[in-house]
């Protein structure tokens, strides 16, 4: 028996959207982890960094970007574009990418000796008075630390075994060898015995670890390898079995030296996917040289930030942080508007110095010109579809396994329509709606627990060509005469 007044909560009939991160870069490459401040340097581990200082502390920093490719992204994204966060994945493993240096002599001047070699692993350092002598004791006989250039400086300790008259020391150490890293390390895989992931396979761990979805996949210095590019394409279309993002890739500038050869290389190496944005050539800013994909990520993130994270606007005609375009050997490449448009017409993003300084130039994905569907051929439209799809998955995951009834259907339809109406009012889409159509939901599927909600949406295409027809109108000659 119940006697009185009671309250019972019912589920909210409209759900607020859980929007996906559209431009979070996930970057694969090598880092100077011998300079990491962490107790255990990160190897094949996603590292989320919101600032340049965080990245340097976790992964180290060295301006030899050819050896340590992740440092290029650190400098570009955090310092030049003031964007974040970034997920870095270092594949340089000191357990395998190393070389041993034994009994090397260094000069001792005023009680200090410097090892002018990059990548020395400080814990591996062994210091002796002579090659035949016994190892000295760190903290008792000497101290060793990195200087600002990344070299190891050894200082004698008064009262230790190193006397003031000592002029040389003998050192042995393990040195990182970035040159031994191969594209296979970047591609990675799954360890058969432990099940641990390496390389590009680790994109699957980003969302479970950080609750942030990958928005852009990059591997500057590696993405010009066709096998790496193929795997990046595959990963961008199937993250955690549900999500999609865009991969930013480069065409090599050491072998492709003429802009007219870039489209043929792109086609021959299958850089033709709708989830790929392909760049040629490189960029320079003073003495720094960047892969264009690195700065394209900065431009995309900057534009998305301006638009509340909604990726509806193209990165094209937005500023690069550059003073020129170059090949791998440093030769300058100056593309006119006709040459840049030629590359755009082949689905290649190019740098252009035409009006307003150096800018990103190109709206098309790598699928163009073979594919002209605006969803597959325009970068912002492709990204909007990915973002909307990812957001729908995140929002309605909470409704999975709820009873298939009218309340569920109405909740989904009302929630999505309200969200799409808001996007339309803000100018992010031209229009959108969702429908639960009987024709798409046969009885057998409903009995089996499968529901289909058809989303119609139209993001704006970029105004790629604006025309002004000019005509001479003789009727205005009448103004020469008095009224």
Short mmCIF file of C-alpha atoms in Angstrom, two decimals:
data_model
loop_
_atom_site.label_atom_id
_atom_site.label_comp_id
_atom_site.label_asym_id
_atom_site.label_seq_id
_atom_site.Cartn_x
_atom_site.Cartn_y
_atom_site.Cartn_z
CA UNK A 1 0.00 0.00 0.00
CA UNK A 2 1.23 3.52 -0.87
CA UNK A 3 -0.35 6.56 0.75
CA UNK A 4 0.79 10.12 0.02
CA UNK A 5 2.61 12.11 -2.67
CA UNK A 6 5.59 10.61 -4.49
CA UNK A 7 8.16 11.81 -6.99
CA UNK A 8 9.69 9.69 -9.74
CA UNK A 9 12.45 10.87 -12.08
CA UNK A 10 12.19 10.17 -15.79
CA UNK A 11 15.10 10.43 -18.25
CA UNK A 12 15.61 13.81 -19.90
CA UNK A 13 13.90 13.82 -23.29
CA UNK A 14 16.61 15.91 -24.99
CA UNK A 15 20.34 15.17 -24.68
CA UNK A 16 23.01 17.87 -24.91
CA UNK A 17 25.64 17.03 -27.55
CA UNK A 18 29.04 15.63 -26.64
CA UNK A 19 31.16 17.26 -29.34
CA UNK A 20 34.28 15.56 -30.64
CA UNK A 21 37.72 17.16 -30.79
CA UNK A 22 38.20 18.06 -34.45
CA UNK A 23 41.83 19.12 -34.65
CA UNK A 24 43.75 17.25 -31.94
CA UNK A 25 47.05 16.30 -33.64
CA UNK A 26 48.45 12.84 -32.93
CA UNK A 27 52.07 12.91 -34.10
CA UNK A 28 54.41 9.94 -34.62
CA UNK A 29 58.19 10.18 -34.84
CA UNK A 30 61.42 10.36 -32.88
CA UNK A 31 62.29 12.45 -29.82
CA UNK A 32 65.55 13.15 -27.92
CA UNK A 33 64.38 11.12 -24.94
CA UNK A 34 67.86 11.17 -23.41
CA UNK A 35 66.91 14.74 -22.41
CA UNK A 36 63.56 13.71 -20.91
CA UNK A 37 62.99 14.77 -17.30
CA UNK A 38 60.88 11.69 -16.63
CA UNK A 39 62.16 8.77 -14.60
CA UNK A 40 61.30 6.51 -17.51
CA UNK A 41 61.54 8.08 -20.95
CA UNK A 42 58.36 7.52 -23.02
CA UNK A 43 58.77 4.97 -25.81
CA UNK A 44 55.73 3.87 -27.81
CA UNK A 45 53.50 5.65 -25.31
CA UNK A 46 50.99 8.41 -26.14
CA UNK A 47 52.00 11.61 -24.31
CA UNK A 48 49.44 14.44 -24.06
CA UNK A 49 51.04 17.88 -23.87
CA UNK A 50 49.25 21.22 -23.56
CA UNK A 51 52.36 23.40 -23.80
CA UNK A 52 55.87 23.58 -25.16
CA UNK A 53 57.28 23.27 -21.64
CA UNK A 54 55.32 20.06 -21.01
CA UNK A 55 56.53 18.55 -24.28
CA UNK A 56 60.17 19.41 -23.62
CA UNK A 57 59.98 18.04 -20.09
CA UNK A 58 58.45 14.76 -21.23
CA UNK A 59 60.34 14.17 -24.49
CA UNK A 60 63.31 16.52 -24.54
CA UNK A 61 64.11 18.97 -27.33
CA UNK A 62 66.86 19.19 -29.92
CA UNK A 63 67.02 21.36 -33.05
CA UNK A 64 68.30 18.49 -35.16
CA UNK A 65 64.80 17.92 -36.58
CA UNK A 66 65.96 15.33 -39.09
CA UNK A 67 67.12 13.11 -36.24
CA UNK A 68 64.35 14.07 -33.80
CA UNK A 69 61.26 14.65 -35.92
CA UNK A 70 58.81 15.31 -33.07
CA UNK A 71 60.73 18.47 -32.12
CA UNK A 72 59.63 20.11 -35.37
CA UNK A 73 55.99 19.71 -34.31
CA UNK A 74 56.74 20.96 -30.78
CA UNK A 75 58.27 24.18 -32.09
CA UNK A 76 55.72 24.79 -34.85
CA UNK A 77 52.49 24.01 -32.99
CA UNK A 78 53.31 25.46 -29.58
CA UNK A 79 55.73 28.28 -30.38
CA UNK A 80 54.64 29.53 -33.80
CA UNK A 81 50.90 28.84 -33.79
CA UNK A 82 50.30 28.91 -30.02
CA UNK A 83 48.04 25.88 -30.25
CA UNK A 84 47.54 22.81 -28.07
CA UNK A 85 47.16 20.15 -26.95
CA UNK A 86 49.16 17.62 -28.99
CA UNK A 87 49.58 13.88 -28.49
CA UNK A 88 53.17 12.80 -29.20
CA UNK A 89 54.20 9.18 -29.78
CA UNK A 90 57.95 8.55 -29.80
CA UNK A 91 59.17 5.37 -31.52
CA UNK A 92 62.89 5.89 -30.84
CA UNK A 93 63.65 3.02 -28.45
CA UNK A 94 66.98 3.12 -26.55
CA UNK A 95 66.73 -0.65 -26.12
CA UNK A 96 67.14 -1.21 -29.87
CA UNK A 97 68.08 2.10 -31.58
CA UNK A 98 71.50 2.56 -30.02
CA UNK A 99 75.24 2.21 -30.45
CA UNK A 100 77.93 1.58 -27.86
CA UNK A 101 80.95 3.85 -27.44
CA UNK A 102 83.80 2.33 -25.41
CA UNK A 103 86.89 3.91 -23.90
CA UNK A 104 86.71 7.28 -25.59
CA UNK A 105 89.13 9.94 -24.34
CA UNK A 106 87.89 13.41 -23.37
CA UNK A 107 89.97 16.39 -22.29
CA UNK A 108 89.70 17.64 -18.74
CA UNK A 109 90.12 21.42 -18.48
CA UNK A 110 89.90 23.12 -15.08
CA UNK A 111 88.20 20.07 -13.66
CA UNK A 112 85.53 19.81 -16.36
CA UNK A 113 85.18 17.60 -19.43
CA UNK A 114 82.53 17.74 -22.16
CA UNK A 115 81.24 14.85 -24.27
CA UNK A 116 80.29 16.59 -27.51
CA UNK A 117 78.08 13.80 -28.79
CA UNK A 118 74.30 13.90 -29.24
CA UNK A 119 72.02 11.31 -27.74
CA UNK A 120 74.22 10.07 -24.91
CA UNK A 121 72.16 8.18 -22.34
CA UNK A 122 73.31 9.64 -19.03
CA UNK A 123 72.58 6.53 -16.89
CA UNK A 124 74.88 4.50 -19.16
CA UNK A 125 77.89 6.77 -18.63
CA UNK A 126 81.01 5.11 -17.20
CA UNK A 127 83.96 7.36 -16.29
CA UNK A 128 87.51 6.10 -15.65
CA UNK A 129 90.90 7.72 -15.18
CA UNK A 130 92.40 5.42 -17.83
CA UNK A 131 91.01 2.76 -20.10
CA UNK A 132 92.53 0.07 -17.86
CA UNK A 133 91.33 1.73 -14.66
CA UNK A 134 88.31 1.05 -12.49
CA UNK A 135 85.06 2.97 -12.98
CA UNK A 136 84.84 6.11 -10.88
CA UNK A 137 81.93 6.69 -8.51
CA UNK A 138 79.34 9.23 -9.56
CA UNK A 139 78.55 11.63 -6.73
CA UNK A 140 81.86 10.86 -5.03
CA UNK A 141 84.46 11.36 -7.75
CA UNK A 142 82.46 13.38 -10.27
CA UNK A 143 79.06 14.76 -11.24
CA UNK A 144 77.64 14.67 -14.76
CA UNK A 145 74.74 16.57 -16.32
CA UNK A 146 73.50 17.92 -19.65
CA UNK A 147 74.28 21.50 -20.63
CA UNK A 148 71.94 23.73 -22.66
CA UNK A 149 73.21 22.23 -25.94
CA UNK A 150 72.45 18.65 -24.88
CA UNK A 151 76.10 17.73 -24.32
CA UNK A 152 77.20 15.96 -21.14
CA UNK A 153 79.53 17.92 -18.86
CA UNK A 154 81.59 16.00 -16.28
CA UNK A 155 82.90 17.93 -13.28
CA UNK A 156 85.43 16.60 -10.76
CA UNK A 157 84.57 16.62 -7.07
CA UNK A 158 87.21 17.86 -4.66
CA UNK A 159 88.57 15.02 -2.58
CA UNK A 160 87.59 12.43 -5.16
CA UNK A 161 89.77 10.23 -7.32
CA UNK A 162 90.18 12.87 -10.05
CA UNK A 163 93.14 15.06 -9.17
CA UNK A 164 93.69 18.64 -10.27
CA UNK A 165 96.59 17.49 -12.45
CA UNK A 166 94.40 15.03 -14.43
CA UNK A 167 94.15 16.18 -18.07
CA UNK A 168 92.03 13.43 -19.65
CA UNK A 169 89.31 11.00 -18.72
CA UNK A 170 88.18 7.81 -20.39
CA UNK A 171 84.42 7.47 -20.92
CA UNK A 172 82.13 4.74 -22.19
CA UNK A 173 78.42 5.18 -22.88
CA UNK A 174 75.39 4.13 -24.85
CA UNK A 175 74.29 6.58 -27.53
CA UNK A 176 70.89 6.88 -29.16
CA UNK A 177 70.98 6.18 -32.89
CA UNK A 178 68.03 7.87 -34.62
CA UNK A 179 69.41 6.82 -38.00
CA UNK A 180 68.55 3.21 -37.20
CA UNK A 181 64.84 4.01 -36.87
CA UNK A 182 62.96 2.78 -39.93
CA UNK A 183 59.48 3.23 -41.35
CA UNK A 184 58.65 -0.17 -39.86
CA UNK A 185 59.14 1.34 -36.40
CA UNK A 186 56.74 4.17 -37.23
CA UNK A 187 54.19 1.75 -38.65
CA UNK A 188 54.55 -0.48 -35.58
CA UNK A 189 52.28 -3.40 -34.82
CA UNK A 190 51.10 -5.70 -32.06
CA UNK A 191 53.52 -7.83 -30.06
CA UNK A 192 52.42 -11.44 -30.42
CA UNK A 193 53.44 -12.46 -26.91
CA UNK A 194 52.57 -9.41 -24.79
CA UNK A 195 49.87 -7.81 -26.95
CA UNK A 196 51.53 -4.39 -26.54
CA UNK A 197 51.09 -1.85 -29.35
CA UNK A 198 53.79 0.14 -31.11
CA UNK A 199 53.91 2.87 -33.72
CA UNK A 200 50.74 3.87 -35.55
CA UNK A 201 48.78 1.14 -33.79
CA UNK A 202 48.88 3.36 -30.70
CA UNK A 203 46.31 5.73 -32.20
CA UNK A 204 43.81 3.25 -30.74
CA UNK A 205 44.93 4.19 -27.21
CA UNK A 206 44.47 7.96 -27.46
CA UNK A 207 40.74 8.11 -26.72
CA UNK A 208 40.73 5.45 -23.97
CA UNK A 209 43.65 7.20 -22.26
CA UNK A 210 42.70 10.86 -22.55
CA UNK A 211 39.00 10.93 -23.52
CA UNK A 212 40.03 13.04 -26.51
CA UNK A 213 39.51 11.94 -30.09
CA UNK A 214 42.31 12.20 -32.65
CA UNK A 215 41.51 14.88 -35.21
CA UNK A 216 44.71 14.90 -37.29
CA UNK A 217 47.33 12.18 -37.83
CA UNK A 218 50.88 13.31 -38.67
CA UNK A 219 54.30 11.76 -39.09
CA UNK A 220 56.55 14.59 -40.36
CA UNK A 221 59.69 13.17 -41.88
CA UNK A 222 58.00 9.79 -42.35
CA UNK A 223 54.68 10.41 -44.07
CA UNK A 224 56.37 10.70 -47.48
CA UNK A 225 57.04 6.94 -47.24
CA UNK A 226 54.20 5.29 -49.22
CA UNK A 227 53.87 2.40 -46.76
CA UNK A 228 53.58 4.82 -43.83
CA UNK A 229 51.07 6.87 -45.84
CA UNK A 230 48.97 3.77 -46.54
CA UNK A 231 48.85 2.81 -42.87
CA UNK A 232 48.00 6.40 -41.86
CA UNK A 233 45.11 6.29 -44.33
CA UNK A 234 43.85 3.02 -42.85
CA UNK A 235 44.09 4.32 -39.27
CA UNK A 236 42.32 7.59 -40.09
CA UNK A 237 39.22 5.76 -41.28
CA UNK A 238 38.83 3.34 -38.37
CA UNK A 239 39.84 4.58 -34.92
CA UNK A 240 38.62 2.28 -32.14
CA UNK A 241 36.31 0.72 -34.69
CA UNK A 242 34.06 3.81 -34.76
CA UNK A 243 35.76 7.16 -35.34
CA UNK A 244 37.37 8.96 -38.29
CA UNK A 245 39.87 11.77 -38.69
CA UNK A 246 42.19 13.25 -41.34
CA UNK A 247 45.81 12.33 -42.10
CA UNK A 248 48.23 15.08 -43.18
CA UNK A 249 51.01 13.82 -45.44
CA UNK A 250 53.95 15.16 -47.44
CA UNK A 251 55.32 14.42 -50.88
CA UNK A 252 59.12 13.90 -50.72
CA UNK A 253 61.15 16.86 -51.89
CA UNK A 254 64.46 15.03 -52.20
CA UNK A 255 63.30 12.94 -55.17
CA UNK A 256 60.41 15.11 -56.43
CA UNK A 257 62.21 18.33 -57.32
CA UNK A 258 59.76 19.75 -59.89
CA UNK A 259 56.25 20.77 -58.89
CA UNK A 260 54.98 19.27 -62.15
CA UNK A 261 56.18 15.84 -61.00
CA UNK A 262 54.28 15.95 -57.70
CA UNK A 263 50.86 14.85 -59.07
CA UNK A 264 52.36 11.79 -60.77
CA UNK A 265 54.14 10.79 -57.55
CA UNK A 266 50.88 11.24 -55.63
CA UNK A 267 48.97 8.96 -57.99
CA UNK A 268 51.70 6.34 -58.34
CA UNK A 269 52.03 6.01 -54.57
CA UNK A 270 48.29 5.90 -53.90
CA UNK A 271 48.00 9.14 -51.95
CA UNK A 272 44.43 9.41 -53.18
CA UNK A 273 42.16 8.99 -50.16
CA UNK A 274 39.44 11.37 -49.03
CA UNK A 275 40.88 11.31 -45.49
CA UNK A 276 44.30 12.47 -46.71
CA UNK A 277 45.54 16.03 -47.21
CA UNK A 278 48.75 15.89 -49.23
CA UNK A 279 51.33 18.71 -49.15
CA UNK A 280 54.17 19.88 -51.43
CA UNK A 281 56.84 21.31 -50.99
CA UNK A 282 58.46 22.19 -47.61
CA UNK A 283 58.39 25.55 -45.82
CA UNK A 284 61.16 27.63 -44.28
CA UNK A 285 61.15 30.33 -41.63
CA UNK A 286 64.58 31.89 -41.30
CA UNK A 287 66.96 28.97 -40.77
CA UNK A 288 64.17 26.56 -39.80
CA UNK A 289 62.78 24.13 -42.39
CA UNK A 290 59.37 22.53 -41.85
CA UNK A 291 57.42 19.79 -43.51
CA UNK A 292 54.32 21.53 -44.80
CA UNK A 293 52.07 19.02 -43.02
CA UNK A 294 53.42 20.29 -39.69
CA UNK A 295 52.36 23.87 -40.35
CA UNK A 296 49.10 22.77 -41.97
CA UNK A 297 48.17 21.24 -38.61
CA UNK A 298 48.88 24.59 -36.97
CA UNK A 299 46.70 26.45 -39.48
CA UNK A 300 43.84 23.97 -39.09
CA UNK A 301 43.96 24.20 -35.30
CA UNK A 302 44.04 28.01 -35.42
CA UNK A 303 41.03 28.19 -37.73
CA UNK A 304 39.07 25.64 -35.67
CA UNK A 305 39.79 27.54 -32.45
CA UNK A 306 38.38 30.71 -34.00
CA UNK A 307 35.19 28.80 -34.81
CA UNK A 308 34.58 27.23 -31.38
CA UNK A 309 36.17 23.96 -32.48
CA UNK A 310 33.78 23.45 -35.42
CA UNK A 311 35.84 22.47 -38.51
CA UNK A 312 33.58 24.07 -41.11
CA UNK A 313 36.12 26.59 -42.45
CA UNK A 314 38.89 25.71 -44.89
CA UNK A 315 42.55 26.20 -43.91
CA UNK A 316 43.18 27.53 -47.42
CA UNK A 317 44.18 31.19 -47.78
CA UNK A 318 45.16 31.32 -44.09
CA UNK A 319 48.68 32.38 -43.03
CA UNK A 320 51.61 30.00 -42.72
CA UNK A 321 54.48 30.96 -40.44
CA UNK A 322 56.98 30.99 -43.30
CA UNK A 323 59.32 33.14 -45.31
CA UNK A 324 59.70 30.75 -48.23
CA UNK A 325 59.12 27.35 -49.76
CA UNK A 326 62.02 24.95 -50.32
CA UNK A 327 63.08 21.48 -51.37
CA UNK A 328 64.95 19.04 -49.17
CA UNK A 329 68.32 20.38 -50.37
CA UNK A 330 67.34 23.96 -49.53
CA UNK A 331 66.64 25.04 -53.11
CA UNK A 332 63.92 27.69 -53.16
CA UNK A 333 60.55 26.97 -54.77
CA UNK A 334 58.47 29.99 -55.74
CA UNK A 335 55.07 28.98 -57.03
CA UNK A 336 52.96 31.50 -58.88
CA UNK A 337 49.18 31.41 -58.67
CA UNK A 338 48.97 29.30 -61.84
CA UNK A 339 51.44 26.71 -60.53
CA UNK A 340 49.76 26.56 -57.10
CA UNK A 341 46.35 26.19 -58.75
CA UNK A 342 47.73 23.36 -60.87
CA UNK A 343 48.75 21.50 -57.70
CA UNK A 344 45.36 22.28 -56.10
CA UNK A 345 43.67 20.84 -59.17
CA UNK A 346 45.53 17.60 -58.51
CA UNK A 347 44.51 17.40 -54.85
CA UNK A 348 47.74 18.85 -53.42
CA UNK A 349 48.00 21.64 -50.83
CA UNK A 350 50.70 24.20 -51.68
CA UNK A 351 52.20 27.34 -50.13
CA UNK A 352 51.47 30.58 -51.96
CA UNK A 353 52.99 34.04 -51.56
CA UNK A 354 50.52 36.11 -53.57
CA UNK A 355 48.38 38.53 -51.53
CA UNK A 356 49.02 39.00 -47.82
CA UNK A 357 52.20 36.95 -47.43
CA UNK A 358 52.79 33.23 -47.34
CA UNK A 359 49.55 31.28 -47.02
CA UNK A 360 48.20 27.77 -47.23
CA UNK A 361 46.60 27.30 -50.64
CA UNK A 362 44.26 24.41 -51.39
CA UNK A 363 40.82 23.15 -50.36
CA UNK A 364 40.95 19.67 -51.82
CA UNK A 365 41.58 16.27 -50.28
CA UNK A 366 43.88 13.77 -51.95
CA UNK A 367 40.83 12.07 -53.54
CA UNK A 368 40.46 15.00 -55.96
CA UNK A 369 40.28 15.17 -59.00
CA UNK A 370 39.32 11.51 -59.42
CA UNK A 371 36.47 12.06 -56.94
CA UNK A 372 34.37 15.23 -57.11
CA UNK A 373 31.75 14.46 -54.44
CA UNK A 374 32.02 17.54 -52.15
CA UNK A 375 31.99 15.33 -49.03
CA UNK A 376 35.04 13.45 -50.27
CA UNK A 377 36.88 16.18 -52.17
CA UNK A 378 36.66 19.29 -49.96
CA UNK A 379 38.82 19.27 -46.80
CA UNK A 380 36.37 21.26 -44.61
CA UNK A 381 33.32 19.30 -45.76
CA UNK A 382 35.11 15.98 -45.16
CA UNK A 383 36.18 17.15 -41.71
CA UNK A 384 32.65 18.37 -40.88
CA UNK A 385 31.17 14.98 -41.75
CA UNK A 386 33.80 13.26 -39.60
CA UNK A 387 33.17 15.69 -36.73
CA UNK A 388 29.40 15.35 -36.90
CA UNK A 389 29.64 11.56 -37.09
CA UNK A 390 32.09 11.36 -34.19
CA UNK A 391 29.92 13.71 -32.10
CA UNK A 392 26.80 11.62 -32.73
CA UNK A 393 28.63 8.49 -31.58
CA UNK A 394 29.85 10.18 -28.39
CA UNK A 395 26.45 11.70 -27.62
CA UNK A 396 24.26 8.66 -28.08
CA UNK A 397 26.60 5.98 -26.78
CA UNK A 398 24.74 6.40 -23.49
CA UNK A 399 21.57 5.21 -25.21
CA UNK A 400 23.01 1.94 -26.49
CA UNK A 401 21.04 -1.03 -25.07
CA UNK A 402 18.12 1.15 -23.99
CA UNK A 403 14.68 -0.32 -24.82
CA UNK A 404 13.69 0.15 -28.45
CA UNK A 405 10.56 2.22 -27.94
CA UNK A 406 8.99 5.50 -29.03
CA UNK A 407 10.67 7.42 -26.23
CA UNK A 408 14.13 6.40 -27.45
CA UNK A 409 13.31 7.33 -31.05
CA UNK A 410 11.86 10.69 -30.06
CA UNK A 411 14.81 11.49 -27.78
CA UNK A 412 17.33 10.87 -30.56
CA UNK A 413 15.32 12.75 -33.21
CA UNK A 414 14.63 15.77 -31.01
CA UNK A 415 18.19 15.98 -29.65
CA UNK A 416 19.86 15.79 -33.06
CA UNK A 417 17.45 18.25 -34.68
CA UNK A 418 17.96 20.80 -31.91
CA UNK A 419 21.74 20.44 -32.23
CA UNK A 420 21.66 20.77 -36.03
CA UNK A 421 19.38 23.80 -35.79
CA UNK A 422 21.94 25.41 -33.49
CA UNK A 423 24.74 24.69 -35.97
CA UNK A 424 22.65 26.21 -38.74
CA UNK A 425 21.87 29.33 -36.70
CA UNK A 426 25.59 29.80 -36.05
CA UNK A 427 26.37 29.49 -39.76
CA UNK A 428 28.36 26.26 -39.38
CA UNK A 429 26.01 24.34 -41.67
CA UNK A 430 23.51 25.47 -44.29
CA UNK A 431 20.89 23.10 -42.90
CA UNK A 432 20.38 19.71 -41.34
CA UNK A 433 17.78 17.31 -39.95
CA UNK A 434 17.41 13.73 -38.79
CA UNK A 435 14.61 11.34 -39.69
CA UNK A 436 13.63 7.89 -38.46
CA UNK A 437 12.39 6.41 -41.73
CA UNK A 438 10.25 3.31 -41.92
CA UNK A 439 11.85 2.37 -45.25
CA UNK A 440 15.28 2.19 -43.58
CA UNK A 441 14.11 0.27 -40.52
CA UNK A 442 12.57 -3.04 -41.61
CA UNK A 443 10.74 -5.07 -38.99
CA UNK A 444 13.40 -7.77 -38.90
CA UNK A 445 16.12 -5.20 -38.06
CA UNK A 446 14.00 -3.61 -35.32
CA UNK A 447 13.33 -7.06 -33.89
CA UNK A 448 17.10 -7.63 -33.90
CA UNK A 449 17.78 -4.35 -32.08
CA UNK A 450 19.10 -2.31 -35.05
CA UNK A 451 17.86 1.28 -35.47
CA UNK A 452 18.81 3.67 -38.26
CA UNK A 453 18.48 7.44 -37.98
CA UNK A 454 19.05 9.20 -41.31
CA UNK A 455 20.94 12.47 -40.89
CA UNK A 456 20.71 15.02 -43.71
CA UNK A 457 23.28 17.81 -43.42
CA UNK A 458 24.94 20.34 -45.70
CA UNK A 459 28.16 22.02 -44.56
CA UNK A 460 29.16 25.03 -46.69
CA UNK A 461 31.66 24.42 -49.46
CA UNK A 462 34.58 26.86 -49.58
CA UNK A 463 34.17 29.76 -52.02
CA UNK A 464 36.96 28.41 -54.19
CA UNK A 465 36.27 30.68 -57.16
CA UNK A 466 34.68 34.12 -57.05
CA UNK A 467 33.86 35.71 -60.40
CA UNK A 468 33.02 39.31 -61.30
CA UNK A 469 31.74 39.64 -64.89
CA UNK A 470 32.66 43.15 -66.10
CA UNK A 471 30.58 44.85 -68.76
CA UNK A 472 30.82 48.24 -70.37
CA UNK A 473 27.44 49.98 -70.05
CA UNK A 474 27.07 52.87 -72.58
CA UNK A 475 23.87 54.12 -70.93
CA UNK A 476 25.99 55.89 -68.33
CA UNK A 477 27.31 58.20 -71.05
CA UNK A 478 24.07 60.10 -70.61
CA UNK A 479 25.46 61.53 -67.43
CA UNK A 480 27.75 63.73 -69.52
CA UNK A 481 24.81 65.95 -70.46
CA UNK A 482 23.00 68.39 -68.25
CA UNK A 483 19.52 67.42 -67.07
#
